[in-house]
mmCIF file of C-alpha atoms in Angstrom:
data_model
loop_
_atom_site.group_PDB
_atom_site.id
_atom_site.type_symbol
_atom_site.label_atom_id
_atom_site.label_comp_id
_atom_site.label_asym_id
_atom_site.label_seq_id
_atom_site.Cartn_x
_atom_site.Cartn_y
_atom_site.Cartn_z
ATOM 1 C CA MET A 1 77.569 84.324 116.595
ATOM 2 C CA ASP A 2 75.398 86.248 114.178
ATOM 3 C CA TRP A 3 72.992 88.553 116.040
ATOM 4 C CA SER A 4 71.760 92.068 115.315
ATOM 5 C CA LEU A 5 70.831 95.223 117.166
ATOM 6 C CA ARG A 6 67.324 94.841 115.747
ATOM 7 C CA GLU A 7 66.972 91.481 117.485
ATOM 8 C CA LEU A 8 68.200 92.884 120.789
ATOM 9 C CA ARG A 9 65.888 95.870 120.499
ATOM 10 C CA PHE A 10 62.836 93.679 119.837
ATOM 11 C CA PHE A 11 63.743 91.344 122.707
ATOM 12 C CA VAL A 12 64.227 94.214 125.201
ATOM 13 C CA ALA A 13 60.967 95.862 124.119
ATOM 14 C CA ALA A 14 59.007 92.628 124.664
ATOM 15 C CA ALA A 15 60.756 91.880 127.949
ATOM 16 C CA GLU A 16 60.127 95.349 129.363
ATOM 17 C CA SER A 17 56.526 95.636 128.184
ATOM 18 C CA GLY A 18 55.687 92.023 129.043
ATOM 19 C CA SER A 19 53.795 91.660 125.805
ATOM 20 C CA PHE A 20 54.578 90.879 122.165
ATOM 21 C CA THR A 21 51.575 92.988 121.201
ATOM 22 C CA ASP A 22 52.724 96.029 123.167
ATOM 23 C CA ALA A 23 56.278 95.630 121.838
ATOM 24 C CA ALA A 24 54.935 95.567 118.265
ATOM 25 C CA ALA A 25 52.989 98.775 118.871
ATOM 26 C CA GLN A 26 56.014 100.441 120.436
ATOM 27 C CA LEU A 27 58.283 99.429 117.548
ATOM 28 C CA HIS A 28 55.663 100.175 114.851
ATOM 29 C CA VAL A 29 55.832 96.654 113.403
ATOM 30 C CA SER A 30 53.501 93.659 113.353
ATOM 31 C CA GLN A 31 53.291 91.180 116.211
ATOM 32 C CA ALA A 32 54.428 88.489 113.787
ATOM 33 C CA ALA A 33 57.607 90.470 113.059
ATOM 34 C CA VAL A 34 58.358 90.681 116.787
ATOM 35 C CA SER A 35 57.843 86.921 117.173
ATOM 36 C CA ARG A 36 60.057 86.064 114.173
ATOM 37 C CA THR A 37 62.841 88.420 115.233
ATOM 38 C CA ILE A 38 62.958 87.196 118.831
ATOM 39 C CA ALA A 39 62.861 83.577 117.606
ATOM 40 C CA SER A 40 65.914 84.330 115.456
ATOM 41 C CA LEU A 41 67.763 85.694 118.512
ATOM 42 C CA GLU A 42 66.763 82.643 120.538
ATOM 43 C CA LYS A 43 68.205 80.405 117.827
ATOM 44 C CA THR A 44 71.514 82.284 118.068
ATOM 45 C CA VAL A 45 71.528 82.138 121.877
ATOM 46 C CA GLY A 46 70.591 78.469 121.806
ATOM 47 C CA ASP A 47 67.851 78.754 124.395
ATOM 48 C CA LYS A 48 64.409 80.206 125.018
ATOM 49 C CA LEU A 49 64.373 83.848 126.170
ATOM 50 C CA LEU A 50 60.657 84.501 126.675
ATOM 51 C CA TRP A 51 57.727 82.314 127.664
ATOM 52 C CA ARG A 52 54.298 83.141 126.301
ATOM 53 C CA VAL A 53 51.712 83.429 129.083
ATOM 54 C CA PRO A 54 47.980 84.287 128.952
ATOM 55 C CA ARG A 55 48.596 87.978 129.633
ATOM 56 C CA GLY A 56 51.708 88.361 127.466
ATOM 57 C CA CYS A 57 55.234 87.046 128.027
ATOM 58 C CA GLU A 58 57.715 86.452 130.809
ATOM 59 C CA LEU A 59 61.493 86.100 130.894
ATOM 60 C CA THR A 60 63.019 82.657 131.137
ATOM 61 C CA SER A 61 66.097 82.158 133.316
ATOM 62 C CA THR A 62 68.276 82.593 130.203
ATOM 63 C CA GLY A 63 66.295 85.692 129.261
ATOM 64 C CA GLN A 64 66.984 87.181 132.694
ATOM 65 C CA GLN A 65 70.717 86.670 132.116
ATOM 66 C CA VAL A 66 70.664 88.085 128.598
ATOM 67 C CA LEU A 67 68.499 91.162 129.313
ATOM 68 C CA PRO A 68 71.041 93.362 131.188
ATOM 69 C CA HIS A 69 73.696 92.651 128.558
ATOM 70 C CA ALA A 70 71.275 93.491 125.761
ATOM 71 C CA ARG A 71 70.399 96.776 127.475
ATOM 72 C CA ARG A 72 74.080 97.732 127.755
ATOM 73 C CA VAL A 73 74.733 96.943 124.095
ATOM 74 C CA LEU A 74 71.732 99.022 123.013
ATOM 75 C CA SER A 75 72.808 101.884 125.240
ATOM 76 C CA GLU A 76 76.270 101.910 123.640
ATOM 77 C CA ALA A 77 74.689 101.705 120.196
ATOM 78 C CA ASP A 78 72.490 104.709 120.994
ATOM 79 C CA ARG A 79 75.540 106.674 122.128
ATOM 80 C CA PHE A 80 77.333 105.767 118.909
ATOM 81 C CA THR A 81 74.316 106.893 116.886
ATOM 82 C CA GLU A 82 74.287 110.179 118.799
ATOM 83 C CA PHE A 83 77.997 110.640 118.086
ATOM 84 C CA LEU A 84 77.441 110.120 114.356
ATOM 85 C CA THR A 85 74.472 112.485 114.391
ATOM 86 C CA VAL A 86 76.275 115.395 116.072
ATOM 87 C CA ARG A 87 79.692 114.765 114.509
ATOM 88 C CA GLN A 88 79.088 117.222 111.681
ATOM 89 C CA SER A 89 77.430 119.783 113.950
ATOM 90 C CA VAL A 90 80.238 120.116 116.524
ATOM 91 C CA LEU A 91 83.761 121.394 115.915
ATOM 92 C CA ARG A 92 86.065 120.627 118.856
ATOM 93 C CA LEU A 93 88.976 123.064 119.173
ATOM 94 C CA GLY A 94 91.771 121.817 121.421
ATOM 95 C CA TYR A 95 94.578 123.698 123.148
ATOM 96 C CA ALA A 96 97.314 122.817 125.634
ATOM 97 C CA TRP A 97 98.213 125.962 127.607
ATOM 98 C CA ALA A 98 96.315 128.919 126.235
ATOM 99 C CA ALA A 99 93.674 129.011 123.537
ATOM 100 C CA LEU A 100 93.850 132.286 121.594
ATOM 101 C CA GLY A 101 94.370 134.654 124.507
ATOM 102 C CA ARG A 102 92.449 137.894 124.103
ATOM 103 C CA HIS A 103 90.976 136.604 120.837
ATOM 104 C CA THR A 104 89.295 133.597 122.448
ATOM 105 C CA ALA A 105 86.133 135.301 123.688
ATOM 106 C CA ARG A 106 85.667 137.229 120.439
ATOM 107 C CA LEU A 107 86.050 134.047 118.388
ATOM 108 C CA ARG A 108 83.399 132.233 120.403
ATOM 109 C CA ARG A 109 81.022 135.181 120.321
ATOM 110 C CA ASN A 110 81.442 135.798 116.580
ATOM 111 C CA TRP A 111 81.218 132.102 115.763
ATOM 112 C CA GLY A 112 77.994 131.702 117.703
ATOM 113 C CA GLN A 113 76.436 134.611 115.835
ATOM 114 C CA ARG A 114 77.415 133.305 112.388
ATOM 115 C CA HIS A 115 77.120 129.518 112.719
ATOM 116 C CA ASP A 116 73.818 128.140 113.896
ATOM 117 C CA ALA A 117 74.561 124.676 112.539
ATOM 118 C CA ILE A 118 78.099 124.183 113.978
ATOM 119 C CA ASP A 119 78.801 124.399 117.680
ATOM 120 C CA LEU A 120 82.407 125.401 118.464
ATOM 121 C CA GLN A 121 83.623 123.699 121.644
ATOM 122 C CA LEU A 122 86.995 124.366 123.297
ATOM 123 C CA ALA A 123 88.840 121.590 125.126
ATOM 124 C CA ARG A 124 92.131 121.794 127.036
ATOM 125 C CA HIS A 125 94.550 118.847 126.948
ATOM 126 C CA ASN A 126 98.235 119.046 127.852
ATOM 127 C CA SER A 127 99.878 117.137 125.006
ATOM 128 C CA PRO A 128 102.104 118.217 122.079
ATOM 129 C CA THR A 129 99.075 118.179 119.765
ATOM 130 C CA ALA A 130 96.612 119.559 122.351
ATOM 131 C CA GLY A 131 94.501 116.417 122.195
ATOM 132 C CA LEU A 132 94.485 116.010 118.413
ATOM 133 C CA ALA A 133 96.560 112.815 118.318
ATOM 134 C CA GLU A 134 94.491 111.441 121.194
ATOM 135 C CA GLY A 135 91.209 111.985 119.359
ATOM 136 C CA LEU A 136 89.989 114.550 121.903
ATOM 137 C CA CYS A 137 89.537 117.381 119.396
ATOM 138 C CA ASP A 138 89.049 117.952 115.668
ATOM 139 C CA VAL A 139 91.353 120.956 115.311
ATOM 140 C CA ALA A 140 94.166 121.984 117.649
ATOM 141 C CA ILE A 141 95.763 125.300 118.526
ATOM 142 C CA VAL A 142 99.489 124.592 118.702
ATOM 143 C CA ARG A 143 102.558 126.772 119.093
ATOM 144 C CA ILE A 144 105.122 124.105 118.293
ATOM 145 C CA PRO A 145 105.586 122.241 114.981
ATOM 146 C CA VAL A 146 103.507 119.110 114.380
ATOM 147 C CA ASP A 147 104.283 115.929 112.455
ATOM 148 C CA GLU A 148 103.658 116.907 108.833
ATOM 149 C CA LYS A 149 103.222 113.269 107.796
ATOM 150 C CA ARG A 150 100.175 112.961 110.044
ATOM 151 C CA PHE A 151 98.771 116.477 110.277
ATOM 152 C CA ASP A 152 98.082 119.514 108.132
ATOM 153 C CA SER A 153 98.611 122.893 109.750
ATOM 154 C CA VAL A 154 98.524 126.577 108.942
ATOM 155 C CA VAL A 155 99.881 129.614 110.772
ATOM 156 C CA VAL A 156 96.986 131.892 111.723
ATOM 157 C CA GLY A 157 98.886 134.531 113.690
ATOM 158 C CA LEU A 158 101.997 135.620 115.557
ATOM 159 C CA GLU A 159 102.220 136.426 119.262
ATOM 160 C CA ARG A 160 104.737 138.359 121.298
ATOM 161 C CA ARG A 161 106.960 136.402 123.643
ATOM 162 C CA LEU A 162 106.614 137.418 127.273
ATOM 163 C CA VAL A 163 108.620 136.694 130.405
ATOM 164 C CA ALA A 164 106.788 135.640 133.560
ATOM 165 C CA PHE A 165 108.353 136.220 136.980
ATOM 166 C CA ALA A 166 107.378 136.530 140.626
ATOM 167 C CA SER A 167 105.633 139.841 141.250
ATOM 168 C CA ASP A 168 107.825 140.567 144.293
ATOM 169 C CA ASP A 169 111.050 140.191 142.279
ATOM 170 C CA ALA A 170 113.178 143.075 143.542
ATOM 171 C CA GLN A 171 115.171 143.468 140.322
ATOM 172 C CA TRP A 172 112.415 143.160 137.745
ATOM 173 C CA SER A 173 109.190 144.279 139.407
ATOM 174 C CA ARG A 174 109.471 147.862 138.052
ATOM 175 C CA ARG A 175 110.712 146.918 134.591
ATOM 176 C CA ARG A 176 108.469 147.439 131.554
ATOM 177 C CA GLN A 177 110.354 145.018 129.347
ATOM 178 C CA LEU A 178 113.330 142.691 129.530
ATOM 179 C CA SER A 179 115.835 141.041 127.200
ATOM 180 C CA MET A 180 116.744 137.484 126.353
ATOM 181 C CA ALA A 181 120.230 138.073 127.805
ATOM 182 C CA GLU A 182 118.748 139.107 131.150
ATOM 183 C CA ILE A 183 116.561 136.013 131.232
ATOM 184 C CA ALA A 184 119.626 133.856 130.519
ATOM 185 C CA GLY A 185 120.969 134.925 133.892
ATOM 186 C CA ARG A 186 118.035 133.282 135.678
ATOM 187 C CA THR A 187 116.723 129.760 136.161
ATOM 188 C CA VAL A 188 114.104 129.190 133.459
ATOM 189 C CA ILE A 189 111.135 126.901 134.062
ATOM 190 C CA ILE A 190 109.941 125.015 130.978
ATOM 191 C CA ASP A 191 107.356 122.461 129.918
ATOM 192 C CA PRO A 192 109.427 120.327 127.502
ATOM 193 C CA ARG A 193 106.353 118.553 126.084
ATOM 194 C CA VAL A 194 104.250 121.482 124.880
ATOM 195 C CA GLY A 195 106.086 124.699 125.790
ATOM 196 C CA THR A 196 107.729 127.110 123.347
ATOM 197 C CA THR A 197 110.849 127.659 125.459
ATOM 198 C CA SER A 198 113.998 125.580 125.014
ATOM 199 C CA SER A 199 117.775 125.979 124.906
ATOM 200 C CA HIS A 200 117.510 126.833 121.175
ATOM 201 C CA LEU A 201 116.396 130.339 122.127
ATOM 202 C CA TRP A 202 119.883 130.951 123.527
ATOM 203 C CA SER A 203 121.918 129.013 120.978
ATOM 204 C CA GLY A 204 125.321 130.634 120.681
ATOM 205 C CA ALA A 205 124.964 132.470 123.995
ATOM 206 C CA GLU A 206 128.057 132.394 126.151
ATOM 207 C CA HIS A 207 126.053 131.698 129.296
ATOM 208 C CA PRO A 208 122.712 129.970 128.558
ATOM 209 C CA PRO A 209 120.199 129.711 131.400
ATOM 210 C CA ARG A 210 119.723 126.743 133.715
ATOM 211 C CA PHE A 211 116.458 124.927 133.112
ATOM 212 C CA ILE A 212 114.055 123.098 135.396
ATOM 213 C CA GLU A 213 110.980 121.274 134.138
ATOM 214 C CA SER A 214 107.274 121.567 134.931
ATOM 215 C CA THR A 215 104.424 119.322 133.864
ATOM 216 C CA ASP A 216 101.762 121.844 132.796
ATOM 217 C CA VAL A 217 100.802 125.504 132.946
ATOM 218 C CA ASP A 218 99.508 125.326 136.521
ATOM 219 C CA SER A 219 102.695 123.824 137.944
ATOM 220 C CA TRP A 220 104.687 126.318 135.821
ATOM 221 C CA LEU A 221 102.814 129.258 137.314
ATOM 222 C CA ASP A 222 103.057 127.883 140.851
ATOM 223 C CA ALA A 223 106.828 127.514 140.558
ATOM 224 C CA ILE A 224 107.222 131.041 139.172
ATOM 225 C CA ALA A 225 105.037 132.565 141.900
ATOM 226 C CA ALA A 226 107.176 130.752 144.487
ATOM 227 C CA GLY A 227 110.317 132.341 143.062
ATOM 228 C CA ARG A 228 111.889 129.093 141.847
ATOM 229 C CA GLY A 229 112.583 130.599 138.433
ATOM 230 C CA VAL A 230 111.143 132.579 135.529
ATOM 231 C CA GLY A 231 109.534 131.512 132.278
ATOM 232 C CA THR A 232 108.954 132.701 128.739
ATOM 233 C CA THR A 233 105.656 132.132 127.014
ATOM 234 C CA ALA A 234 103.278 133.314 124.329
ATOM 235 C CA GLU A 235 101.232 136.453 124.953
ATOM 236 C CA ALA A 236 98.058 134.371 125.075
ATOM 237 C CA THR A 237 99.173 132.789 128.353
ATOM 238 C CA ALA A 238 99.007 136.149 130.133
ATOM 239 C CA HIS A 239 95.397 136.625 129.022
ATOM 240 C CA HIS A 240 94.325 133.054 129.617
ATOM 241 C CA HIS A 241 96.137 132.472 132.915
ATOM 242 C CA PRO A 242 96.446 135.621 135.025
ATOM 243 C CA ARG A 243 97.798 134.540 138.398
ATOM 244 C CA PRO A 244 98.232 136.511 141.640
ATOM 245 C CA GLY A 245 101.937 136.670 142.380
ATOM 246 C CA VAL A 246 102.986 136.335 138.734
ATOM 247 C CA THR A 247 103.856 139.308 136.498
ATOM 248 C CA TYR A 248 104.166 139.190 132.714
ATOM 249 C CA ARG A 249 106.351 141.581 130.711
ATOM 250 C CA PRO A 250 107.327 141.744 127.001
ATOM 251 C CA ILE A 251 110.759 140.526 125.910
ATOM 252 C CA LYS A 252 112.071 143.255 123.640
ATOM 253 C CA ASP A 253 114.240 140.947 121.523
ATOM 254 C CA GLY A 254 112.231 137.760 122.001
ATOM 255 C CA PRO A 255 111.317 135.919 118.777
ATOM 256 C CA ARG A 256 107.635 135.943 117.928
ATOM 257 C CA ILE A 257 105.691 132.746 118.417
ATOM 258 C CA PRO A 258 103.678 131.370 115.480
ATOM 259 C CA VAL A 259 100.162 130.209 116.311
ATOM 260 C CA ARG A 260 99.034 127.265 114.204
ATOM 261 C CA LEU A 261 95.825 125.368 113.642
ATOM 262 C CA ALA A 262 96.440 121.666 113.035
ATOM 263 C CA TRP A 263 94.174 118.798 111.974
ATOM 264 C CA TRP A 264 94.466 115.234 110.679
ATOM 265 C CA ARG A 265 95.515 115.180 107.029
ATOM 266 C CA ASP A 266 92.695 112.876 105.934
ATOM 267 C CA ASN A 267 89.941 114.586 107.926
ATOM 268 C CA ARG A 268 87.518 116.807 106.007
ATOM 269 C CA LEU A 269 86.066 118.973 108.720
ATOM 270 C CA ASN A 270 82.839 120.894 108.408
ATOM 271 C CA GLY A 271 83.595 124.564 109.122
ATOM 272 C CA LEU A 272 87.410 124.275 109.063
ATOM 273 C CA ARG A 273 87.971 126.785 106.280
ATOM 274 C CA ASP A 274 85.822 129.394 108.005
ATOM 275 C CA LEU A 275 87.575 128.732 111.341
ATOM 276 C CA VAL A 276 90.994 129.339 109.776
ATOM 277 C CA ASP A 277 89.797 132.509 108.066
ATOM 278 C CA THR A 278 88.092 133.847 111.208
ATOM 279 C CA ILE A 279 91.100 133.337 113.487
ATOM 280 C CA THR A 280 93.518 134.705 110.892
ATOM 281 C CA GLN A 281 91.378 137.825 110.617
ATOM 282 C CA LEU A 282 91.295 138.248 114.394
ATOM 283 C CA TYR A 283 95.089 138.199 114.614
ATOM 284 C CA ALA A 284 95.433 140.494 111.615
ATOM 285 C CA THR A 285 93.059 143.218 112.817
ATOM 286 C CA THR A 286 93.303 143.264 116.643
#
């Protein structure tokens, strides 16, 4: 069937106002245009939608059935129009566990002061691409490699690797820093989907740690606070997720964690270059 949004809009306007004349005034067209357009829709539907009456028009039984569907279609069309309108004025920045740690607030504050036309919005989604593959963000903060065939990425900074453990841990509670070998002697809690900790960190070790899995940062923190194990993570996690009962300490020989921004290869994003430069500068100077 060949119908248009224009036809639906004219029909809904006439049905709601009860008058072809009032609909024409509302739509800024002639009454004849309203009549022709609704007649075209009626031809497509195969039945009369509106009866003309002395004081205007009334819905037929078919018109009463069509009206709620037409309203829903127009509502979805309006939402799509709104999406297209704001698409270039909003930059959605996704992250899985932690955004940029102590740099997050400064980024948002500086961005708001310098970019009136682009609103930077942060969104958390626990997936390997922090919502990028799912279409939930435009750019993603990731700390694990992404598929280079699908995404472009750039390293914007490096973060220290920390160990997280229960604050009442008798052996570690007074320590200022720990080593990878000491962590290997504990049970290590990991998020295998998005976390930066895996057996590769202890490749070649005589006694690698035992691992148990969590599903996201909240379950990871809960398990650590309960004393079920320890975890290693990027420094940003300590700033983004302070938790009573969990203590973070630097790992003196822990490999640094690269922080990347990733985006779809074919997506030309408004403000991307400035976002990369701003975050890179934040990591370089603070």
